[in-house]
Amino acid sequence: MSNSLLTQEALETPERVAEQLEENEHAIEKLGSHLKIMQPRFIYMVGRGSSDHATGFAKYLFETETGVPVVGAAPSVTSIYGQKLNLEKSLVLVVSQSGRSPDIIEQAKMAREAGAFVVAIVNDEDSPLADEIDVILPLKAGEQQAVGATKTYLATLSALLQLAATWSHNKELKKQILQLPDYLRKAIDQPALLMPEDFDHVEHCAILGRGFGFAVAKEIALKLKGLCGIHAEPFSTAEFMHSAAGLTEHNLKVFNTVITDESYKTHMQQIRRFADNDLPIRNIQSQLKDIPARLQPLTLLQRFYLDLTPIAASRGIDINCPPGLQKITKTV
């Protein structure tokens, strides 16, 4: 086994998710019933870093499953600019592994005072954030020692899936989620999605995706930047066509995040246009078959996280101590 803390924690994910799904079931059922009665006008998502990327996943998830609009918070509006928002009859979902960043805590406090129903998805159940919310959904991911979030991020997505399926009364999705730990175990045993040689002589790269695939692309790009020292930027394929395709003339390597859901046909049509213009594209695609569409982002990331340590090592980076990063980042 790798001596990388990140790899070791990523390998824990299936068991952590299984525990979470079982132990949170009652709380999720109760929360789902409350939301059906409450009928929130919108969902206001609060998070930073990987937690903010969970916001992108949540936007596609809750809007497709419930039809309720999802917007992302700008925590500085409260913590720096001192403005309170009209959040009456809204659901505020605060996502934080540590629950200790001052701006996130301040945002939760403001939201509750502004009339929102505030739910925190947090790993540390005893964190200060727990005192500022209405309901806590614990991640049950265990202590995070690695600098980069892996098991806590995937546990966040599984909690969001469980909540969305229960709230929308999607029986099929609820059944699929029960199989998620097994799907994650299968993903661990799959071949690498990305190899160190994929980044030989690469200074800049674009990670493309559409819909849920774009949410995954943002997390992939963040990890490549922060842990492997690779300048990677995520783009929706639609936005890349409109605003950034010209960058390919400047030694930009392009990766394609493949999720076979409702977006797949349109997304791949756009990717083929790039290929027809002699733009080389490297697919990031799982070899697993018959994984339910809403679970594919999690199984793809599960395997991707295991690829990070050798990529970082090939670039002379100790992933246990990546330059400039720390396990808990506190912003105001």
GROMACS .gro file of C-alpha atoms in nm:
model
  332
    1MET     CA    1   0.000   0.000   0.000
    2SER     CA    2   0.119   0.351  -0.075
    3ASN     CA    3   0.258   0.555   0.215
    4SER     CA    4   0.050   0.846   0.085
    5LEU     CA    5  -0.205   0.956   0.343
    6LEU     CA    6  -0.429   1.067   0.058
    7THR     CA    7  -0.427   0.720  -0.099
    8GLN     CA    8  -0.488   0.548   0.233
    9GLU     CA    9  -0.785   0.770   0.308
   10ALA     CA   10  -0.928   0.733  -0.042
   11LEU     CA   11  -0.922   0.355   0.006
   12GLU     CA   12  -1.137   0.394   0.319
   13THR     CA   13  -1.420   0.558   0.125
   14PRO     CA   14  -1.645   0.258   0.049
   15GLU     CA   15  -1.665   0.155   0.415
   16ARG     CA   16  -1.711   0.514   0.534
   17VAL     CA   17  -1.992   0.572   0.285
   18ALA     CA   18  -2.163   0.247   0.383
   19GLU     CA   19  -2.159   0.353   0.748
   20GLN     CA   20  -2.285   0.701   0.664
   21LEU     CA   21  -2.577   0.580   0.453
   22GLU     CA   22  -2.691   0.346   0.730
   23GLU     CA   23  -2.645   0.579   1.027
   24ASN     CA   24  -2.794   0.888   0.859
   25GLU     CA   25  -3.099   0.714   0.717
   26HIS     CA   26  -3.338   0.817   0.995
   27ALA     CA   27  -3.217   1.178   0.998
   28ILE     CA   28  -3.243   1.197   0.619
   29GLU     CA   29  -3.598   1.059   0.621
   30LYS     CA   30  -3.700   1.313   0.883
   31LEU     CA   31  -3.531   1.597   0.694
   32GLY     CA   32  -3.683   1.489   0.363
   33SER     CA   33  -4.033   1.494   0.517
   34HIS     CA   34  -3.970   1.841   0.657
   35LEU     CA   35  -3.857   1.972   0.318
   36LYS     CA   36  -4.162   1.830   0.142
   37ILE     CA   37  -4.381   2.028   0.381
   38MET     CA   38  -4.160   2.336   0.382
   39GLN     CA   39  -4.124   2.357   0.001
   40PRO     CA   40  -3.817   2.585  -0.002
   41ARG     CA   41  -3.815   2.864  -0.261
   42PHE     CA   42  -3.451   2.792  -0.338
   43ILE     CA   43  -3.140   2.621  -0.204
   44TYR     CA   44  -2.846   2.838  -0.100
   45MET     CA   45  -2.518   2.646  -0.097
   46VAL     CA   46  -2.222   2.750   0.119
   47GLY     CA   47  -1.872   2.604   0.086
   48ARG     CA   48  -1.507   2.664   0.003
   49GLY     CA   49  -1.254   2.461  -0.199
   50SER     CA   50  -1.366   2.100  -0.255
   51SER     CA   51  -1.678   2.176  -0.053
   52ASP     CA   52  -1.764   2.447  -0.304
   53HIS     CA   53  -1.726   2.192  -0.584
   54ALA     CA   54  -1.984   1.984  -0.404
   55THR     CA   55  -2.207   2.287  -0.457
   56GLY     CA   56  -2.173   2.243  -0.832
   57PHE     CA   57  -2.270   1.877  -0.801
   58ALA     CA   58  -2.562   1.973  -0.577
   59LYS     CA   59  -2.691   2.228  -0.829
   60TYR     CA   60  -2.733   1.969  -1.102
   61LEU     CA   61  -2.858   1.710  -0.853
   62PHE     CA   62  -3.130   1.908  -0.674
   63GLU     CA   63  -3.247   2.096  -0.981
   64THR     CA   64  -3.289   1.774  -1.183
   65GLU     CA   65  -3.441   1.577  -0.893
   66THR     CA   66  -3.658   1.839  -0.720
   67GLY     CA   67  -3.689   2.134  -0.958
   68VAL     CA   68  -3.581   2.369  -0.679
   69PRO     CA   69  -3.330   2.635  -0.793
   70VAL     CA   70  -2.982   2.615  -0.641
   71VAL     CA   71  -2.751   2.914  -0.600
   72GLY     CA   72  -2.398   2.933  -0.466
   73ALA     CA   73  -2.305   3.165  -0.182
   74ALA     CA   74  -2.034   3.428  -0.187
   75PRO     CA   75  -1.935   3.410   0.182
   76SER     CA   76  -1.742   3.738   0.162
   77VAL     CA   77  -2.071   3.925   0.114
   78THR     CA   78  -2.138   3.856   0.481
   79SER     CA   79  -1.791   3.819   0.636
   80ILE     CA   80  -1.619   4.106   0.452
   81TYR     CA   81  -1.895   4.335   0.322
   82GLY     CA   82  -2.125   4.287   0.621
   83GLN     CA   83  -2.443   4.244   0.418
   84LYS     CA   84  -2.738   4.031   0.526
   85LEU     CA   85  -2.948   3.855   0.264
   86ASN     CA   86  -3.317   3.777   0.228
   87LEU     CA   87  -3.313   3.401   0.277
   88GLU     CA   88  -3.663   3.355   0.414
   89LYS     CA   89  -3.819   3.020   0.324
   90SER     CA   90  -3.495   2.893   0.175
   91LEU     CA   91  -3.292   2.584   0.249
   92VAL     CA   92  -2.929   2.666   0.322
   93LEU     CA   93  -2.688   2.376   0.285
   94VAL     CA   94  -2.350   2.443   0.444
   95VAL     CA   95  -2.078   2.201   0.333
   96SER     CA   96  -1.758   2.192   0.539
   97GLN     CA   97  -1.526   1.910   0.634
   98SER     CA   98  -1.391   2.086   0.944
   99GLY     CA   99  -1.673   2.326   1.029
  100ARG     CA  100  -1.413   2.574   1.154
  101SER     CA  101  -1.361   2.835   0.883
  102PRO     CA  102  -1.476   3.172   1.025
  103ASP     CA  103  -1.646   3.292   0.703
  104ILE     CA  104  -1.846   2.970   0.671
  105ILE     CA  105  -1.959   2.990   1.033
  106GLU     CA  106  -2.055   3.356   0.989
  107GLN     CA  107  -2.251   3.269   0.675
  108ALA     CA  108  -2.446   2.998   0.858
  109LYS     CA  109  -2.524   3.235   1.146
  110MET     CA  110  -2.642   3.507   0.907
  111ALA     CA  111  -2.860   3.262   0.714
  112ARG     CA  112  -3.038   3.140   1.024
  113GLU     CA  113  -3.101   3.496   1.143
  114ALA     CA  114  -3.231   3.577   0.793
  115GLY     CA  115  -3.507   3.317   0.819
  116ALA     CA  116  -3.346   3.023   0.640
  117PHE     CA  117  -3.362   2.659   0.741
  118VAL     CA  118  -2.993   2.571   0.778
  119VAL     CA  119  -2.849   2.223   0.733
  120ALA     CA  120  -2.478   2.147   0.770
  121ILE     CA  121  -2.305   1.856   0.603
  122VAL     CA  122  -1.992   1.836   0.814
  123ASN     CA  123  -1.737   1.578   0.924
  124ASP     CA  124  -1.660   1.720   1.270
  125GLU     CA  125  -1.988   1.695   1.461
  126ASP     CA  126  -1.842   1.895   1.752
  127SER     CA  127  -1.723   2.187   1.539
  128PRO     CA  128  -1.836   2.546   1.607
  129LEU     CA  129  -2.053   2.528   1.295
  130ALA     CA  130  -2.285   2.284   1.472
  131ASP     CA  131  -2.396   2.562   1.710
  132GLU     CA  132  -2.522   2.784   1.425
  133ILE     CA  133  -2.752   2.547   1.233
  134ASP     CA  134  -3.085   2.367   1.256
  135VAL     CA  135  -2.985   2.017   1.143
  136ILE     CA  136  -2.651   1.841   1.108
  137LEU     CA  137  -2.582   1.560   0.862
  138PRO     CA  138  -2.250   1.407   0.973
  139LEU     CA  139  -2.021   1.271   0.704
  140LYS     CA  140  -1.900   0.983   0.923
  141ALA     CA  141  -1.574   0.987   0.726
  142GLY     CA  142  -1.337   0.960   1.021
  143GLU     CA  143  -1.038   1.184   1.084
  144GLN     CA  144  -0.880   1.343   0.779
  145GLN     CA  145  -0.500   1.352   0.803
  146ALA     CA  146  -0.421   1.405   0.435
  147VAL     CA  147  -0.402   1.759   0.301
  148GLY     CA  148  -0.635   1.681   0.011
  149ALA     CA  149  -0.996   1.577   0.076
  150THR     CA  150  -1.092   1.242  -0.075
  151LYS     CA  151  -1.315   1.032   0.150
  152THR     CA  152  -1.475   1.344   0.298
  153TYR     CA  153  -1.556   1.483  -0.047
  154LEU     CA  154  -1.709   1.158  -0.171
  155ALA     CA  155  -1.900   1.124   0.157
  156THR     CA  156  -2.036   1.475   0.096
  157LEU     CA  157  -2.164   1.373  -0.248
  158SER     CA  158  -2.321   1.055  -0.109
  159ALA     CA  159  -2.500   1.258   0.161
  160LEU     CA  160  -2.633   1.496  -0.105
  161LEU     CA  161  -2.752   1.200  -0.313
  162GLN     CA  162  -2.927   1.040  -0.018
  163LEU     CA  163  -3.101   1.366   0.070
  164ALA     CA  164  -3.209   1.440  -0.289
  165ALA     CA  165  -3.344   1.089  -0.344
  166THR     CA  166  -3.541   1.096  -0.019
  167TRP     CA  167  -3.676   1.449  -0.066
  168SER     CA  168  -3.788   1.380  -0.425
  169HIS     CA  169  -3.915   1.032  -0.333
  170ASN     CA  170  -3.709   0.880  -0.614
  171LYS     CA  171  -3.735   0.511  -0.524
  172GLU     CA  172  -3.503   0.398  -0.803
  173LEU     CA  173  -3.226   0.635  -0.700
  174LYS     CA  174  -3.265   0.531  -0.335
  175LYS     CA  175  -3.211   0.168  -0.437
  176GLN     CA  176  -2.909   0.260  -0.645
  177ILE     CA  177  -2.750   0.452  -0.359
  178LEU     CA  178  -2.758   0.142  -0.140
  179GLN     CA  179  -2.521  -0.018  -0.392
  180LEU     CA  180  -2.283   0.279  -0.390
  181PRO     CA  181  -2.024   0.125  -0.153
  182ASP     CA  182  -1.995  -0.180  -0.382
  183TYR     CA  183  -1.958   0.040  -0.689
  184LEU     CA  184  -1.682   0.237  -0.515
  185ARG     CA  185  -1.499  -0.086  -0.429
  186LYS     CA  186  -1.515  -0.189  -0.795
  187ALA     CA  187  -1.378   0.150  -0.898
  188ILE     CA  188  -1.075   0.101  -0.673
  189ASP     CA  189  -0.984  -0.217  -0.863
  190GLN     CA  190  -1.004  -0.050  -1.206
  191PRO     CA  191  -0.699   0.062  -1.408
  192ALA     CA  192  -0.572   0.415  -1.358
  193LEU     CA  193  -0.765   0.692  -1.531
  194LEU     CA  194  -0.460   0.918  -1.557
  195MET     CA  195  -0.092   0.828  -1.566
  196PRO     CA  196   0.216   1.039  -1.487
  197GLU     CA  197   0.316   1.030  -1.855
  198ASP     CA  198  -0.010   1.206  -1.945
  199PHE     CA  199   0.148   1.517  -1.796
  200ASP     CA  200   0.497   1.492  -1.943
  201HIS     CA  201   0.604   1.839  -2.058
  202VAL     CA  202   0.257   1.974  -1.969
  203GLU     CA  203   0.243   2.321  -1.816
  204HIS     CA  204  -0.125   2.404  -1.876
  205CYS     CA  205  -0.431   2.188  -1.926
  206ALA     CA  206  -0.807   2.219  -1.956
  207ILE     CA  207  -1.047   1.970  -1.798
  208LEU     CA  208  -1.374   1.960  -1.993
  209GLY     CA  209  -1.712   1.827  -1.882
  210ARG     CA  210  -2.082   1.892  -1.911
  211GLY     CA  211  -2.346   1.885  -1.638
  212PHE     CA  212  -2.240   1.646  -1.363
  213GLY     CA  213  -1.922   1.592  -1.564
  214PHE     CA  214  -1.839   1.960  -1.528
  215ALA     CA  215  -1.879   1.932  -1.150
  216VAL     CA  216  -1.630   1.644  -1.160
  217ALA     CA  217  -1.395   1.841  -1.386
  218LYS     CA  218  -1.377   2.119  -1.126
  219GLU     CA  219  -1.269   1.877  -0.856
  220ILE     CA  220  -1.012   1.711  -1.084
  221ALA     CA  221  -0.864   2.048  -1.176
  222LEU     CA  222  -0.844   2.157  -0.812
  223LYS     CA  223  -0.656   1.844  -0.711
  224LEU     CA  224  -0.413   1.863  -1.003
  225LYS     CA  225  -0.333   2.224  -0.917
  226GLY     CA  226  -0.308   2.194  -0.540
  227LEU     CA  227  -0.148   1.851  -0.505
  228CYS     CA  228   0.046   1.796  -0.827
  229GLY     CA  229   0.158   2.147  -0.924
  230ILE     CA  230  -0.018   2.130  -1.261
  231HIS     CA  231  -0.201   2.436  -1.391
  232ALA     CA  232  -0.542   2.289  -1.474
  233GLU     CA  233  -0.862   2.481  -1.541
  234PRO     CA  234  -1.212   2.330  -1.566
  235PHE     CA  235  -1.452   2.428  -1.842
  236SER     CA  236  -1.802   2.333  -1.946
  237THR     CA  237  -1.768   2.213  -2.303
  238ALA     CA  238  -2.032   2.467  -2.405
  239GLU     CA  239  -1.839   2.755  -2.247
  240PHE     CA  240  -1.509   2.628  -2.383
  241MET     CA  241  -1.648   2.650  -2.737
  242HIS     CA  242  -1.764   3.007  -2.679
  243SER     CA  243  -1.470   3.154  -2.494
  244ALA     CA  244  -1.157   2.944  -2.453
  245ALA     CA  245  -1.102   2.716  -2.754
  246GLY     CA  246  -0.838   2.958  -2.885
  247LEU     CA  247  -0.616   2.865  -2.592
  248THR     CA  248  -0.540   2.534  -2.760
  249GLU     CA  249  -0.297   2.719  -2.986
  250HIS     CA  250  -0.080   2.789  -2.681
  251ASN     CA  251   0.036   2.439  -2.585
  252LEU     CA  252  -0.276   2.362  -2.381
  253LYS     CA  253  -0.346   1.994  -2.320
  254VAL     CA  254  -0.715   1.903  -2.310
  255PHE     CA  255  -0.877   1.629  -2.101
  256ASN     CA  256  -1.237   1.513  -2.138
  257THR     CA  257  -1.433   1.401  -1.832
  258VAL     CA  258  -1.682   1.138  -1.951
  259ILE     CA  259  -2.009   1.079  -1.765
  260THR     CA  260  -2.268   0.877  -1.956
  261ASP     CA  261  -2.582   1.056  -1.841
  262GLU     CA  262  -2.836   1.275  -2.021
  263SER     CA  263  -2.560   1.518  -2.121
  264TYR     CA  264  -2.345   1.256  -2.290
  265LYS     CA  265  -2.473   1.286  -2.648
  266THR     CA  266  -2.447   1.667  -2.666
  267HIS     CA  267  -2.117   1.671  -2.480
  268MET     CA  268  -1.953   1.415  -2.708
  269GLN     CA  269  -2.077   1.595  -3.018
  270GLN     CA  270  -1.885   1.899  -2.900
  271ILE     CA  271  -1.578   1.690  -2.817
  272ARG     CA  272  -1.585   1.540  -3.168
  273ARG     CA  273  -1.586   1.890  -3.315
  274PHE     CA  274  -1.263   1.961  -3.134
  275ALA     CA  275  -1.115   1.632  -3.257
  276ASP     CA  276  -1.219   1.713  -3.615
  277ASN     CA  277  -1.011   2.030  -3.582
  278ASP     CA  278  -0.703   1.820  -3.498
  279LEU     CA  279  -0.718   1.900  -3.125
  280PRO     CA  280  -0.583   1.597  -2.934
  281ILE     CA  281  -0.805   1.508  -2.639
  282ARG     CA  282  -0.733   1.259  -2.361
  283ASN     CA  283  -1.048   1.099  -2.217
  284ILE     CA  284  -1.090   1.055  -1.842
  285GLN     CA  285  -1.331   0.763  -1.854
  286SER     CA  286  -1.405   0.473  -1.625
  287GLN     CA  287  -1.406   0.121  -1.765
  288LEU     CA  288  -1.683   0.019  -1.527
  289LYS     CA  289  -2.008  -0.073  -1.700
  290ASP     CA  290  -2.369  -0.033  -1.587
  291ILE     CA  291  -2.299   0.222  -1.313
  292PRO     CA  292  -2.614   0.434  -1.259
  293ALA     CA  293  -2.572   0.780  -1.406
  294ARG     CA  294  -2.602   0.974  -1.080
  295LEU     CA  295  -2.338   0.757  -0.915
  296GLN     CA  296  -2.081   0.779  -1.196
  297PRO     CA  297  -1.926   1.106  -1.070
  298LEU     CA  298  -1.840   0.934  -0.743
  299THR     CA  299  -1.696   0.617  -0.895
  300LEU     CA  300  -1.486   0.819  -1.140
  301LEU     CA  301  -1.343   1.037  -0.863
  302GLN     CA  302  -1.283   0.734  -0.642
  303ARG     CA  303  -1.042   0.596  -0.903
  304PHE     CA  304  -0.896   0.937  -0.990
  305TYR     CA  305  -0.794   1.004  -0.630
  306LEU     CA  306  -0.576   0.691  -0.638
  307ASP     CA  307  -0.396   0.825  -0.946
  308LEU     CA  308  -0.284   1.146  -0.776
  309THR     CA  309   0.008   1.017  -0.568
  310PRO     CA  310   0.213   0.877  -0.859
  311ILE     CA  311   0.141   1.188  -1.068
  312ALA     CA  312   0.263   1.414  -0.786
  313ALA     CA  313   0.569   1.196  -0.726
  314SER     CA  314   0.664   1.210  -1.095
  315ARG     CA  315   0.681   1.587  -1.060
  316GLY     CA  316   0.895   1.578  -0.746
  317ILE     CA  317   0.610   1.658  -0.505
  318ASP     CA  318   0.547   1.480  -0.174
  319ILE     CA  319   0.168   1.463  -0.173
  320ASN     CA  320   0.172   1.440   0.207
  321CYS     CA  321   0.324   1.791   0.216
  322PRO     CA  322   0.228   1.974  -0.104
  323PRO     CA  323   0.374   2.326  -0.128
  324GLY     CA  324   0.157   2.604   0.010
  325LEU     CA  325  -0.133   2.390   0.132
  326GLN     CA  326  -0.260   2.288   0.473
  327LYS     CA  327  -0.527   2.047   0.592
  328ILE     CA  328  -0.766   2.311   0.735
  329THR     CA  329  -0.787   2.647   0.564
  330LYS     CA  330  -0.951   2.926   0.764
  331THR     CA  331  -1.072   3.225   0.563
  332VAL     CA  332  -1.261   3.535   0.673
   0.00000   0.00000   0.00000
